[in-house]
Each structure stands twice: as structure tokens, then as C-alpha cells.
mmCIF file with all atom_site columns, C-alpha atoms in Angstrom:
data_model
loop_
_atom_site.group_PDB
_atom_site.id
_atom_site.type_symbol
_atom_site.label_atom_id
_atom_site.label_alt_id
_atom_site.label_comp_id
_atom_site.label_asym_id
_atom_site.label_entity_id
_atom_site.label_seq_id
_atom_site.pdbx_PDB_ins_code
_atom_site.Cartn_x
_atom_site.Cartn_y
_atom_site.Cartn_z
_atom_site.occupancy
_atom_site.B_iso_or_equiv
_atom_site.pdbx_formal_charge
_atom_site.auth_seq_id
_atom_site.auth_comp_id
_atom_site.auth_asym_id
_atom_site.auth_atom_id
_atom_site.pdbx_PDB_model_num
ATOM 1   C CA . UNK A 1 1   ? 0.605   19.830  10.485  1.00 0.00 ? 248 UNK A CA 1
ATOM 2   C CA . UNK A 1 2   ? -1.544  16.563  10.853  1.00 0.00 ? 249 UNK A CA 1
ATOM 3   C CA . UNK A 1 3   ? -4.488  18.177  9.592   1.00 0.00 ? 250 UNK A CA 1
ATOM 4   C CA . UNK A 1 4   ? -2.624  19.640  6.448   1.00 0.00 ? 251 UNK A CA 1
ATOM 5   C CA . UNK A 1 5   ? -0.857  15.960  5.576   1.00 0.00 ? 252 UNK A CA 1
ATOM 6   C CA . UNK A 1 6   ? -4.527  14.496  6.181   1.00 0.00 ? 253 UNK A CA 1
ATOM 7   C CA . UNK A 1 7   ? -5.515  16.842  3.553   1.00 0.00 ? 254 UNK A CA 1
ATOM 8   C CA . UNK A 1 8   ? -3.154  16.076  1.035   1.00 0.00 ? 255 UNK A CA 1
ATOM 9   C CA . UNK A 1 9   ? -3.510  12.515  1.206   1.00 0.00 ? 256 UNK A CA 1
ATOM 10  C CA . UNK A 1 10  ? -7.670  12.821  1.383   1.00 0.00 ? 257 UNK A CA 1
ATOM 11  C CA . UNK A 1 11  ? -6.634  15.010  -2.015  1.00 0.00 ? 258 UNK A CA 1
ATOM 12  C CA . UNK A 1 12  ? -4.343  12.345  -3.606  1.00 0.00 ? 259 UNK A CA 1
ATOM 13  C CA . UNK A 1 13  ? -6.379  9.896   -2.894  1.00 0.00 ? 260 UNK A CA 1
ATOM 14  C CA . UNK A 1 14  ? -9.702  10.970  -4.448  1.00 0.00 ? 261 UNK A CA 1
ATOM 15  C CA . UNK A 1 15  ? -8.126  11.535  -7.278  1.00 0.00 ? 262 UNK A CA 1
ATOM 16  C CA . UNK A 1 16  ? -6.506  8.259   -8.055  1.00 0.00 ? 263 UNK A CA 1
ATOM 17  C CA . UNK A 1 17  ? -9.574  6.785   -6.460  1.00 0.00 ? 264 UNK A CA 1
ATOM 18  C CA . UNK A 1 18  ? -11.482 8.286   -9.120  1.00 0.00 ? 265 UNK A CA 1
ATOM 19  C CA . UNK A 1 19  ? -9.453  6.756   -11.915 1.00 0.00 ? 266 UNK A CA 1
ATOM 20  C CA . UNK A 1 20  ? -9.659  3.670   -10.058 1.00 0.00 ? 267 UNK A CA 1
ATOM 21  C CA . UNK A 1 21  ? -13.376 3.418   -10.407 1.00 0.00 ? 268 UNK A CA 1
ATOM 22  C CA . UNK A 1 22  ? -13.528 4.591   -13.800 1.00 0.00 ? 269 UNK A CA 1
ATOM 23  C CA . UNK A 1 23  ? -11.268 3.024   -15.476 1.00 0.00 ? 270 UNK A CA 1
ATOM 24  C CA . UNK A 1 24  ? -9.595  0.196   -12.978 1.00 0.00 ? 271 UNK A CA 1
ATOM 25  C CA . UNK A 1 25  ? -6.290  1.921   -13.309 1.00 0.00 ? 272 UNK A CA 1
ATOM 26  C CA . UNK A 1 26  ? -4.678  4.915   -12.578 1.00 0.00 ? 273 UNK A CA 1
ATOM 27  C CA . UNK A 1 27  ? -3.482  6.754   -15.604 1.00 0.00 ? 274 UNK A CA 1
ATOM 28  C CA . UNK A 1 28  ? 0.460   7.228   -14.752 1.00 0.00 ? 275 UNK A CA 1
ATOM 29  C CA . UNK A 1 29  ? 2.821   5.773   -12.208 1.00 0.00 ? 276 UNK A CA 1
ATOM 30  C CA . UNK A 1 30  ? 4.032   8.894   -11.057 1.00 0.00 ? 277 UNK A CA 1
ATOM 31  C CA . UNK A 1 31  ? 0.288   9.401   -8.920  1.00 0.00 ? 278 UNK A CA 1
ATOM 32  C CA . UNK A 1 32  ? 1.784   6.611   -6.537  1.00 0.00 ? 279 UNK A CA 1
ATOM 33  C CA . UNK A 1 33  ? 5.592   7.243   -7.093  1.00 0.00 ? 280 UNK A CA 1
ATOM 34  C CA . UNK A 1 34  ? 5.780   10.885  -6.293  1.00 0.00 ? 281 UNK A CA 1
ATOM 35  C CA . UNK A 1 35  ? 3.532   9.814   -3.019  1.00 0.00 ? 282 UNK A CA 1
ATOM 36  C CA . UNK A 1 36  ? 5.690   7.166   -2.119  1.00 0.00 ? 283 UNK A CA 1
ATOM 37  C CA . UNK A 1 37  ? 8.590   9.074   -2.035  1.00 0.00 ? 284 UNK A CA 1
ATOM 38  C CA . UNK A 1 38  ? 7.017   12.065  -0.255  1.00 0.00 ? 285 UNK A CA 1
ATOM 39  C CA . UNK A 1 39  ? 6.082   9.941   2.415   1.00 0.00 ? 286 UNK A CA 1
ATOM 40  C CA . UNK A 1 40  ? 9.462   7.957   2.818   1.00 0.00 ? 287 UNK A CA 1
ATOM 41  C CA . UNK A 1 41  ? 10.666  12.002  3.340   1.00 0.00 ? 288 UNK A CA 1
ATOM 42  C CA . UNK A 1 42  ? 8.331   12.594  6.010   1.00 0.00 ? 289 UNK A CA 1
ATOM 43  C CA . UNK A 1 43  ? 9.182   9.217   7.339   1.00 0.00 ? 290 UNK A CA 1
ATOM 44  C CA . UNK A 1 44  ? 12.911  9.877   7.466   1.00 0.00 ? 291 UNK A CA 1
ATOM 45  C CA . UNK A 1 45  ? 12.184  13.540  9.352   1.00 0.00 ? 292 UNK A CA 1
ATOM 46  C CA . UNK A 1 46  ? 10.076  11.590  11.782  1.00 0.00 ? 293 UNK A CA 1
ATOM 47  C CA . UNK A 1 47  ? 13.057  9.221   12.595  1.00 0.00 ? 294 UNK A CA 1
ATOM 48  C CA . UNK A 1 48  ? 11.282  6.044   10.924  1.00 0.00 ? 295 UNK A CA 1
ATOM 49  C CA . UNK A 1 49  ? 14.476  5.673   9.022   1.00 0.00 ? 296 UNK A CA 1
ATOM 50  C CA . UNK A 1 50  ? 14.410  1.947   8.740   1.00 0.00 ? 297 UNK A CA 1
ATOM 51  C CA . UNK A 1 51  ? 10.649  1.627   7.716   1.00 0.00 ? 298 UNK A CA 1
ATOM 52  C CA . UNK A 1 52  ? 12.006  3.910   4.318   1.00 0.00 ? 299 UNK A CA 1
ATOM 53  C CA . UNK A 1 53  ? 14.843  1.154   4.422   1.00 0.00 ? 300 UNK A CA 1
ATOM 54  C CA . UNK A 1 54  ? 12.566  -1.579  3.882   1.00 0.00 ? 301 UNK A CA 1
ATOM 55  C CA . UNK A 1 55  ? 9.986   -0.082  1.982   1.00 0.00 ? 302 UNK A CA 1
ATOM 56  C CA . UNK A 1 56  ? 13.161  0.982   -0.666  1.00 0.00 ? 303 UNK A CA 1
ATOM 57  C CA . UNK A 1 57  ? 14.124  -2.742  -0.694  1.00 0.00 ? 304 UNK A CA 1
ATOM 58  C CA . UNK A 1 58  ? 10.323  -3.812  -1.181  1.00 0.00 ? 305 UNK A CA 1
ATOM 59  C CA . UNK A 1 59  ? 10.622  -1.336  -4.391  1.00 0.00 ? 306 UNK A CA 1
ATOM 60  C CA . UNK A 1 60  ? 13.957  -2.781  -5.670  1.00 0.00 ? 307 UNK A CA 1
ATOM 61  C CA . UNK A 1 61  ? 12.987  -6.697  -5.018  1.00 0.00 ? 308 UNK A CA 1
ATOM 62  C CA . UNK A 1 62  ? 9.214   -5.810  -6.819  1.00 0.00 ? 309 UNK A CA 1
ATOM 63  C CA . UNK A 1 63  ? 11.752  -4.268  -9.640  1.00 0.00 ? 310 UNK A CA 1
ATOM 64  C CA . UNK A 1 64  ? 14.002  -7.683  -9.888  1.00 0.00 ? 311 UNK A CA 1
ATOM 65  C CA . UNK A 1 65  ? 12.545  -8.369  -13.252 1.00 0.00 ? 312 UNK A CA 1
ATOM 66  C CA . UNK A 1 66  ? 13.594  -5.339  -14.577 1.00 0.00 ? 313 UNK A CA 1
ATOM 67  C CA . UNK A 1 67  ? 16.927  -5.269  -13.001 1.00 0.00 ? 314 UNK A CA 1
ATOM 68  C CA . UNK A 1 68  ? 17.668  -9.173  -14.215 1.00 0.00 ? 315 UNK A CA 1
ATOM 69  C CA . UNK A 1 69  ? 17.143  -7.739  -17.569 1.00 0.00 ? 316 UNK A CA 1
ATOM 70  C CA . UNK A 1 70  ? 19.336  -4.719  -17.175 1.00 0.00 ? 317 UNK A CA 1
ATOM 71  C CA . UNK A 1 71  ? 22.022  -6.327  -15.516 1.00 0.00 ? 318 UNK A CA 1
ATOM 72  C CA . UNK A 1 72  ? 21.685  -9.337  -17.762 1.00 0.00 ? 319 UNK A CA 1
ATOM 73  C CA . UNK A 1 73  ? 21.506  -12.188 -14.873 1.00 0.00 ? 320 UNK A CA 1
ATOM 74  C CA . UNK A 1 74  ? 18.713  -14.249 -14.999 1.00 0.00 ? 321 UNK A CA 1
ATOM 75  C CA . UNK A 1 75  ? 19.458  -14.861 -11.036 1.00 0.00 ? 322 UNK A CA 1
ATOM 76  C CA . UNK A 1 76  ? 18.527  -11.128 -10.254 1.00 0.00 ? 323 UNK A CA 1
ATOM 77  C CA . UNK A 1 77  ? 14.970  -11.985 -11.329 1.00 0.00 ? 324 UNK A CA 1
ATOM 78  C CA . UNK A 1 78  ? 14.030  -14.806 -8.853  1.00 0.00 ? 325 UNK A CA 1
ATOM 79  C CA . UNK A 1 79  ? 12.876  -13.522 -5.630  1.00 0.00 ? 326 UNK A CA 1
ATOM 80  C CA . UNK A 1 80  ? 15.256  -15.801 -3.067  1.00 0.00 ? 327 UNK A CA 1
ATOM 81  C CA . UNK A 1 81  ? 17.985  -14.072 -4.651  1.00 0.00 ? 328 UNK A CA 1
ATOM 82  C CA . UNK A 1 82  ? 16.812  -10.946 -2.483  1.00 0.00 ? 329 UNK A CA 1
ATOM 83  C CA . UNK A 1 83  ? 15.579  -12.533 0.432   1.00 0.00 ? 330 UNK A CA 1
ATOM 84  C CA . UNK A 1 84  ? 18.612  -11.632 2.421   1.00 0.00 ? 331 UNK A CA 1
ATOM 85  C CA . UNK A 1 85  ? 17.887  -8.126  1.530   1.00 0.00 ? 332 UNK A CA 1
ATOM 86  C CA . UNK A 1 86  ? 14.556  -7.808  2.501   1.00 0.00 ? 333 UNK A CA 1
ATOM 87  C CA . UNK A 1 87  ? 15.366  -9.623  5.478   1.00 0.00 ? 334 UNK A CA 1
ATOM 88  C CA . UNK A 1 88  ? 17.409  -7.371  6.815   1.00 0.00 ? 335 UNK A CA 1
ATOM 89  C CA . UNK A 1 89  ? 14.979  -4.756  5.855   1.00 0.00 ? 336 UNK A CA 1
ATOM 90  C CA . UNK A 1 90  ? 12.612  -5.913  7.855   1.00 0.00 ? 337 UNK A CA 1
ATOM 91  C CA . UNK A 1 91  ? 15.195  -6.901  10.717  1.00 0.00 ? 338 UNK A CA 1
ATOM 92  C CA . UNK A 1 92  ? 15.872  -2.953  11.444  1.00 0.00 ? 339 UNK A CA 1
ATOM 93  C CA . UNK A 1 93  ? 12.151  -1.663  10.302  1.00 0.00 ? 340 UNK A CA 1
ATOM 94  C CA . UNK A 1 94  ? 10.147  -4.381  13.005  1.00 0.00 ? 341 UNK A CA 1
ATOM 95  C CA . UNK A 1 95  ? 12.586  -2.911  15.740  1.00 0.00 ? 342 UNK A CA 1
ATOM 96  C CA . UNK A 1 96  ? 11.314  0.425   15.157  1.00 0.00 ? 343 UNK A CA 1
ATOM 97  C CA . UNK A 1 97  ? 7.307   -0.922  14.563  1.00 0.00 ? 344 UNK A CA 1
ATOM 98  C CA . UNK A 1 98  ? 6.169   -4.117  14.167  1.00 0.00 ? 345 UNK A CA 1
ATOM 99  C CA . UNK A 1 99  ? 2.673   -3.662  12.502  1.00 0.00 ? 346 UNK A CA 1
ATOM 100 C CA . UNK A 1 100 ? 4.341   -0.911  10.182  1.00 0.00 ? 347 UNK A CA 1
ATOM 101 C CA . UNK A 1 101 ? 6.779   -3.796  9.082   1.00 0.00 ? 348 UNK A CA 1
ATOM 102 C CA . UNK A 1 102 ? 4.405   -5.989  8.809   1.00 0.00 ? 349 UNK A CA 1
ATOM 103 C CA . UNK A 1 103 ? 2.152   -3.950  7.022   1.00 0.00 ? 350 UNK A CA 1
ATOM 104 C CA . UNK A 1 104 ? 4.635   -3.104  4.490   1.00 0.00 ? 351 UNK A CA 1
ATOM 105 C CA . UNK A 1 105 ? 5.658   -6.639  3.757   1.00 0.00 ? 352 UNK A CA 1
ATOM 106 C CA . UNK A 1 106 ? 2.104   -7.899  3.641   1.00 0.00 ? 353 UNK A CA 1
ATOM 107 C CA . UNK A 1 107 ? 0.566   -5.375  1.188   1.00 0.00 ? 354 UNK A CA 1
ATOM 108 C CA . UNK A 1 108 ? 4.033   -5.749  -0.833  1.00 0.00 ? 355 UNK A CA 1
ATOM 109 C CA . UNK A 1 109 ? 2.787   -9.787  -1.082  1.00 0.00 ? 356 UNK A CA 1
ATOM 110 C CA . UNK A 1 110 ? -0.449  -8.989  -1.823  1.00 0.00 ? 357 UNK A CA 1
ATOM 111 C CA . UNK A 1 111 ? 0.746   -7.307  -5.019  1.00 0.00 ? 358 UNK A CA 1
ATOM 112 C CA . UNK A 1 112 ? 2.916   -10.203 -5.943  1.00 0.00 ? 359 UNK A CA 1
ATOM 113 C CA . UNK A 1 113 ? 0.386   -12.431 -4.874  1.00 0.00 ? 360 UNK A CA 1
ATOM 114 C CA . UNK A 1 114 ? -1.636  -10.846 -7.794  1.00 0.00 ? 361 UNK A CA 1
ATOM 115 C CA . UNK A 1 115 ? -4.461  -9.890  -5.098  1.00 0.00 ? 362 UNK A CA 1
ATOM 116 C CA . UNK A 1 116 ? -3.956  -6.208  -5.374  1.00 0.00 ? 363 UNK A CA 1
ATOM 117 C CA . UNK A 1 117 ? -2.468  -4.021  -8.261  1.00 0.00 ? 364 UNK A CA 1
ATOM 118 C CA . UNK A 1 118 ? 0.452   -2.139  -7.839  1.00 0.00 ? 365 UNK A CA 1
ATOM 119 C CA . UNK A 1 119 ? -0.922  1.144   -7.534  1.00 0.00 ? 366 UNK A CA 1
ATOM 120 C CA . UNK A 1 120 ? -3.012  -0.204  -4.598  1.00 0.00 ? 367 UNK A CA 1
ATOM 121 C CA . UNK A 1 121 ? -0.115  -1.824  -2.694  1.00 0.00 ? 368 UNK A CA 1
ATOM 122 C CA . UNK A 1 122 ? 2.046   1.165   -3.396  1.00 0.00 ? 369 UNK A CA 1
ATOM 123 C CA . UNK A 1 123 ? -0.712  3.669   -2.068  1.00 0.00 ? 370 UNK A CA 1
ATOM 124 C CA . UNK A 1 124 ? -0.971  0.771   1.231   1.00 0.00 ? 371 UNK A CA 1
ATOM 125 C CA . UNK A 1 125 ? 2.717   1.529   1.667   1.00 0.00 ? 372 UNK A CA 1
ATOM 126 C CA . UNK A 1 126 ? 2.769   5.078   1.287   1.00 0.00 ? 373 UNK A CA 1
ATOM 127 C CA . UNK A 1 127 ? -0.596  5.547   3.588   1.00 0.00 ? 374 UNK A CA 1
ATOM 128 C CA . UNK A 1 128 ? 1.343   3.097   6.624   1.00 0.00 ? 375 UNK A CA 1
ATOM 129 C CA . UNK A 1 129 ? 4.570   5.599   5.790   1.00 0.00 ? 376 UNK A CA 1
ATOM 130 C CA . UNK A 1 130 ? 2.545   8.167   6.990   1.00 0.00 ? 377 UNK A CA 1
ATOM 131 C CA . UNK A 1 131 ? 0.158   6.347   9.569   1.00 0.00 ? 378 UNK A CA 1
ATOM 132 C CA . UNK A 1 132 ? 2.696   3.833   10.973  1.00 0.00 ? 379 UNK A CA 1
ATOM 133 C CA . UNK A 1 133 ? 0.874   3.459   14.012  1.00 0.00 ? 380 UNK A CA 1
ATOM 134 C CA . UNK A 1 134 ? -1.840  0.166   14.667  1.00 0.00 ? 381 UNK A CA 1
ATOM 135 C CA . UNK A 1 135 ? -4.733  2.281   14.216  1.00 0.00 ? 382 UNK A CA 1
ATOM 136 C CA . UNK A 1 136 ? -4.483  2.768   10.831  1.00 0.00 ? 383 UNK A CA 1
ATOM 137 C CA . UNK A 1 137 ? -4.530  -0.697  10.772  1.00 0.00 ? 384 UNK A CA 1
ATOM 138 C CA . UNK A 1 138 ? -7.681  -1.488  13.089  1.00 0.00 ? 385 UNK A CA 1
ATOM 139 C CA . UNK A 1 139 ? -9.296  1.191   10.142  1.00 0.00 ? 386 UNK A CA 1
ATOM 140 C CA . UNK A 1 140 ? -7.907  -0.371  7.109   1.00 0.00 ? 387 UNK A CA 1
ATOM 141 C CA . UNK A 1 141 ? -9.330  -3.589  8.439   1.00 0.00 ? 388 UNK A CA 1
ATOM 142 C CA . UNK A 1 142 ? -12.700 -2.251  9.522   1.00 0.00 ? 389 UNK A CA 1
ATOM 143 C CA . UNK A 1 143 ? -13.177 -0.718  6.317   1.00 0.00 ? 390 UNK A CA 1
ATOM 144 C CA . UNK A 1 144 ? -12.569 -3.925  4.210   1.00 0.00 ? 391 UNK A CA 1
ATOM 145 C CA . UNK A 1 145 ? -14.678 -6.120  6.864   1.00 0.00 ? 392 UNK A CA 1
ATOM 146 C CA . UNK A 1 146 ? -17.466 -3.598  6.535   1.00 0.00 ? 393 UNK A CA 1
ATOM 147 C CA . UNK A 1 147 ? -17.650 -3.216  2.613   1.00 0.00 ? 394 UNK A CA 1
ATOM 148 C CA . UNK A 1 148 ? -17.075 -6.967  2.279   1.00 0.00 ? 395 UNK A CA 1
ATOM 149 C CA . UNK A 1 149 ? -20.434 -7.924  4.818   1.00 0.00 ? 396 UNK A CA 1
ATOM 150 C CA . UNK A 1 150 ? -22.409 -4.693  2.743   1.00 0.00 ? 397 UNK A CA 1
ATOM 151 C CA . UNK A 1 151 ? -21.613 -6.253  -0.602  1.00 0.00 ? 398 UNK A CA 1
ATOM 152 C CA . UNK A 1 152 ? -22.405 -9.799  0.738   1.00 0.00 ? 399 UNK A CA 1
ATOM 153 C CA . UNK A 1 153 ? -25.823 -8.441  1.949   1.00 0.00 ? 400 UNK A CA 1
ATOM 154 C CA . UNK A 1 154 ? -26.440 -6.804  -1.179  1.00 0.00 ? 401 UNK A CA 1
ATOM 155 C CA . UNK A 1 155 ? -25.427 -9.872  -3.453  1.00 0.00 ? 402 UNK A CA 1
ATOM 156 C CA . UNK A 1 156 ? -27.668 -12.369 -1.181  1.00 0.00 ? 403 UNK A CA 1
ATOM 157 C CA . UNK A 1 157 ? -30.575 -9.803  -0.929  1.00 0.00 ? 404 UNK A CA 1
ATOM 158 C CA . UNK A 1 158 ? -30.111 -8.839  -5.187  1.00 0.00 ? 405 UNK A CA 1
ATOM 159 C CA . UNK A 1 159 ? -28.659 -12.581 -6.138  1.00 0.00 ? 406 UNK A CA 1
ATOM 160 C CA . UNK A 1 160 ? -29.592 -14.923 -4.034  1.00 0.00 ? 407 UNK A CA 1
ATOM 161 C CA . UNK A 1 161 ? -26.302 -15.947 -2.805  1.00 0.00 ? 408 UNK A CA 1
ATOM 162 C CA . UNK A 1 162 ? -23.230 -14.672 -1.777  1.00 0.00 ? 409 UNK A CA 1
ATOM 163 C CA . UNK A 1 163 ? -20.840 -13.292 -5.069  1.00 0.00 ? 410 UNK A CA 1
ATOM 164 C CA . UNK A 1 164 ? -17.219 -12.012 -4.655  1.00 0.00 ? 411 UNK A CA 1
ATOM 165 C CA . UNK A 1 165 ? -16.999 -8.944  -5.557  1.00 0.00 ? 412 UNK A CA 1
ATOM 166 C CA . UNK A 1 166 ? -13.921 -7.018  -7.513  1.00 0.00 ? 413 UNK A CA 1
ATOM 167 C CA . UNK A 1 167 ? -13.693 -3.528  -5.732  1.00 0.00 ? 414 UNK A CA 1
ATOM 168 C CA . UNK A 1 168 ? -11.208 -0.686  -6.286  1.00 0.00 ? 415 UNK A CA 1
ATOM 169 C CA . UNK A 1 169 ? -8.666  -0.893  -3.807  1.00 0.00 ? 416 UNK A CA 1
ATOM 170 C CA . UNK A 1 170 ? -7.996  2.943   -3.583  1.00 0.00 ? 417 UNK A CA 1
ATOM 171 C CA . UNK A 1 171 ? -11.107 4.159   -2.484  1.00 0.00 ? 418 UNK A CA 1
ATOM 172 C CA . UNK A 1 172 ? -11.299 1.810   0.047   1.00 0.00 ? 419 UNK A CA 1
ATOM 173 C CA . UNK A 1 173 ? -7.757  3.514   1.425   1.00 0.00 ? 420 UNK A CA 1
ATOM 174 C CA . UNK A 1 174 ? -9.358  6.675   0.731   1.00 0.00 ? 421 UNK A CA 1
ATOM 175 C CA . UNK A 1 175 ? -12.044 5.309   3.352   1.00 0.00 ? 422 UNK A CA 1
ATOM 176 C CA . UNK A 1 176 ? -9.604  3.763   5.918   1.00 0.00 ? 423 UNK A CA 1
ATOM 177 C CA . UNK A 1 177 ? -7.362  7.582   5.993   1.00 0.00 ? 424 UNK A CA 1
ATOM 178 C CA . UNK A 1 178 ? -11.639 9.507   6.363   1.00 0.00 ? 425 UNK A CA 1
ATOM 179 C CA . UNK A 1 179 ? -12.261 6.992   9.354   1.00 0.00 ? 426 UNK A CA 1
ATOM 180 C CA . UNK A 1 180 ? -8.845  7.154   10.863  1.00 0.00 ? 427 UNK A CA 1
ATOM 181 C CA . UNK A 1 181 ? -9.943  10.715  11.582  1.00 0.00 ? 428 UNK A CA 1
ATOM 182 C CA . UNK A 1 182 ? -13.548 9.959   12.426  1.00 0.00 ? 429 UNK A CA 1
ATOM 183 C CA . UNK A 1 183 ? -12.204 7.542   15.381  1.00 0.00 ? 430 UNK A CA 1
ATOM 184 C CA . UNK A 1 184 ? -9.561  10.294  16.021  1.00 0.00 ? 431 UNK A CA 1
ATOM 185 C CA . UNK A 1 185 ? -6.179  9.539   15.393  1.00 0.00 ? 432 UNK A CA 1
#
């Protein structure tokens, strides 16, 4: 089963990794939306019940915008109108795991943050829906620290100096899932 949910992700994933390099963007919501919600099934038949809980409230609070203007309250669009939701997201979600919690929360701020797009963060989410466990993590991590020193090297050996660089955030995911398997999950 592990090897045939590996495969399906490694699947997704270089496909919407390939849109992300060609064109920045992916070309419809549903290639992170259908994901998502496969993986908050899979979650629920594993018993990580309140991880789906809090990455559903994640999805409605990044949706307050849209809801203010369908409801017609310009209080349903300000974010510490739904703290007390996510809260208690996050209250029953970091009793089951922590670093899944906290993973959740922090790639959901990096996409209101502006630091990642929404198709990344949602693709985060759905990947620690399916990897909960801190490993994924330590690879996630690796693989960022790893492509971040490689592109420093190449900007001070090509440049000069030392350049931020704008990478595609999905096929760095795509790398973190391939490496979770390397180190053996």
C-alpha cells in the first residue's frame, strides 16, 4: 500500500511540478484540490481525524474573503474573526501530532505570508496528510537547505555574490516525497 500511495503522489507531483517550472503556475485548482481531499480520506481511515479537522479550517479561514463576500459581512474577511476556529483546530490536531500541526499551520502562513503560492502550500498540506510523521519533515528541510547552499554556490561561482533565487516550490516537494524513500521511510 505505501509503495502504491508513494507512486501516486511521485505521479501527481511531476505533473504539477512540470507546470510549475514552465509556466510558474499550475493550470487548474482541481490538481491540488482533488489531492487535498484524497489525502484528508486517507487521513480520516488512518485515525488522523483531527489533522483533516484543522487542515478543513485552514481551507475555510484561507477562503474568509470569499465567504465575507458571500455572506455579506465585512467581519468574516479579517482573519481574528477565525482565530478561535483555528485554534481549536489545532488544539485537537497537536494532541494527535505535533509537527503534523505544526506543519500544517506553518505552510498555511507561508501562503498568507505571500512566501509560497497556494498551490505550493496546498500540495505542503496534502504531502504532511499523507507523511504526518517528523521525517518528512527532516526531508522537506534537507531538500530546501541543500538547493538553497547549490544555488548560492552557483550564484557566487557564476555572479560573484550571493542572489536569491525564485524556485518552484513543487518540485522541491516532489524532491522531499523521492528522498523520504531514499532515507527509508
Amino acid at each position: 500500500m505505501d509503495w502504491i500511495i508513494f507512486g501516486l503522489v511521485v505521479i501527481w507531483l511531476a505533473m504539477v511540478s512540470w507546470f510549475d517550472i514552465r509556466k510558474s503556475e499550475i493550470p487548474h485548482s482541481a490538481w491540488v484540490i482533488i489531492p487535498i481531499i484524497l489525502a484528508s480520506a486517507y487521513r480520516i481511515w488512518q485515525g488522523g481525524w483531527p489533522l483533516v479537522l484543522l487542515t478543513a479550517f485552514v481551507v475555510v479561514v484561507s477562503e474568509r474573503e470569499r465567504i465575507s463576500i458571500l455572506f455579506q459581512m465585512n467581519e468574516l474577511g479579517r482573519i481574528i474573526t477565525w482565530l478561535p476556529l483555528l485554534f481549536l483546530g489545532a488544539f485537537f490536531a497537536v494532541q494527535l501530532s505535533p509537527i503534523a500541526a505544526l506543519a500544517i499551520i506553518g505552510f498555511w502562513a507561508a501562503w498568507e505570508l505571500k512566501w509560497w503560492g497556494g498551490a505550493d502550500a496546498t500540495a505542503a498540506i496534502t504531502l504532511i496528510l499523507i507523511y504526518p510523521e517528523l521525517i518528512f519533515i527532516v526531508a522537506f528541510l534537507c531538500v530546501h537547505v541543500f538547493v538553497t547552499i547549490g544555488l548560492a554556490i552557483r550564484s557566487l561561482m557564476k555572479e560573484k555574490s550571493i542572489q536569491l533565487h525564485k524556485i518552484p516550490g513543487l518540485p522541491l516537494l516532489l524532491l522531499a516525497v523521492v528522498s523520504l524513500q531514499l532515507i527509508g521511510k
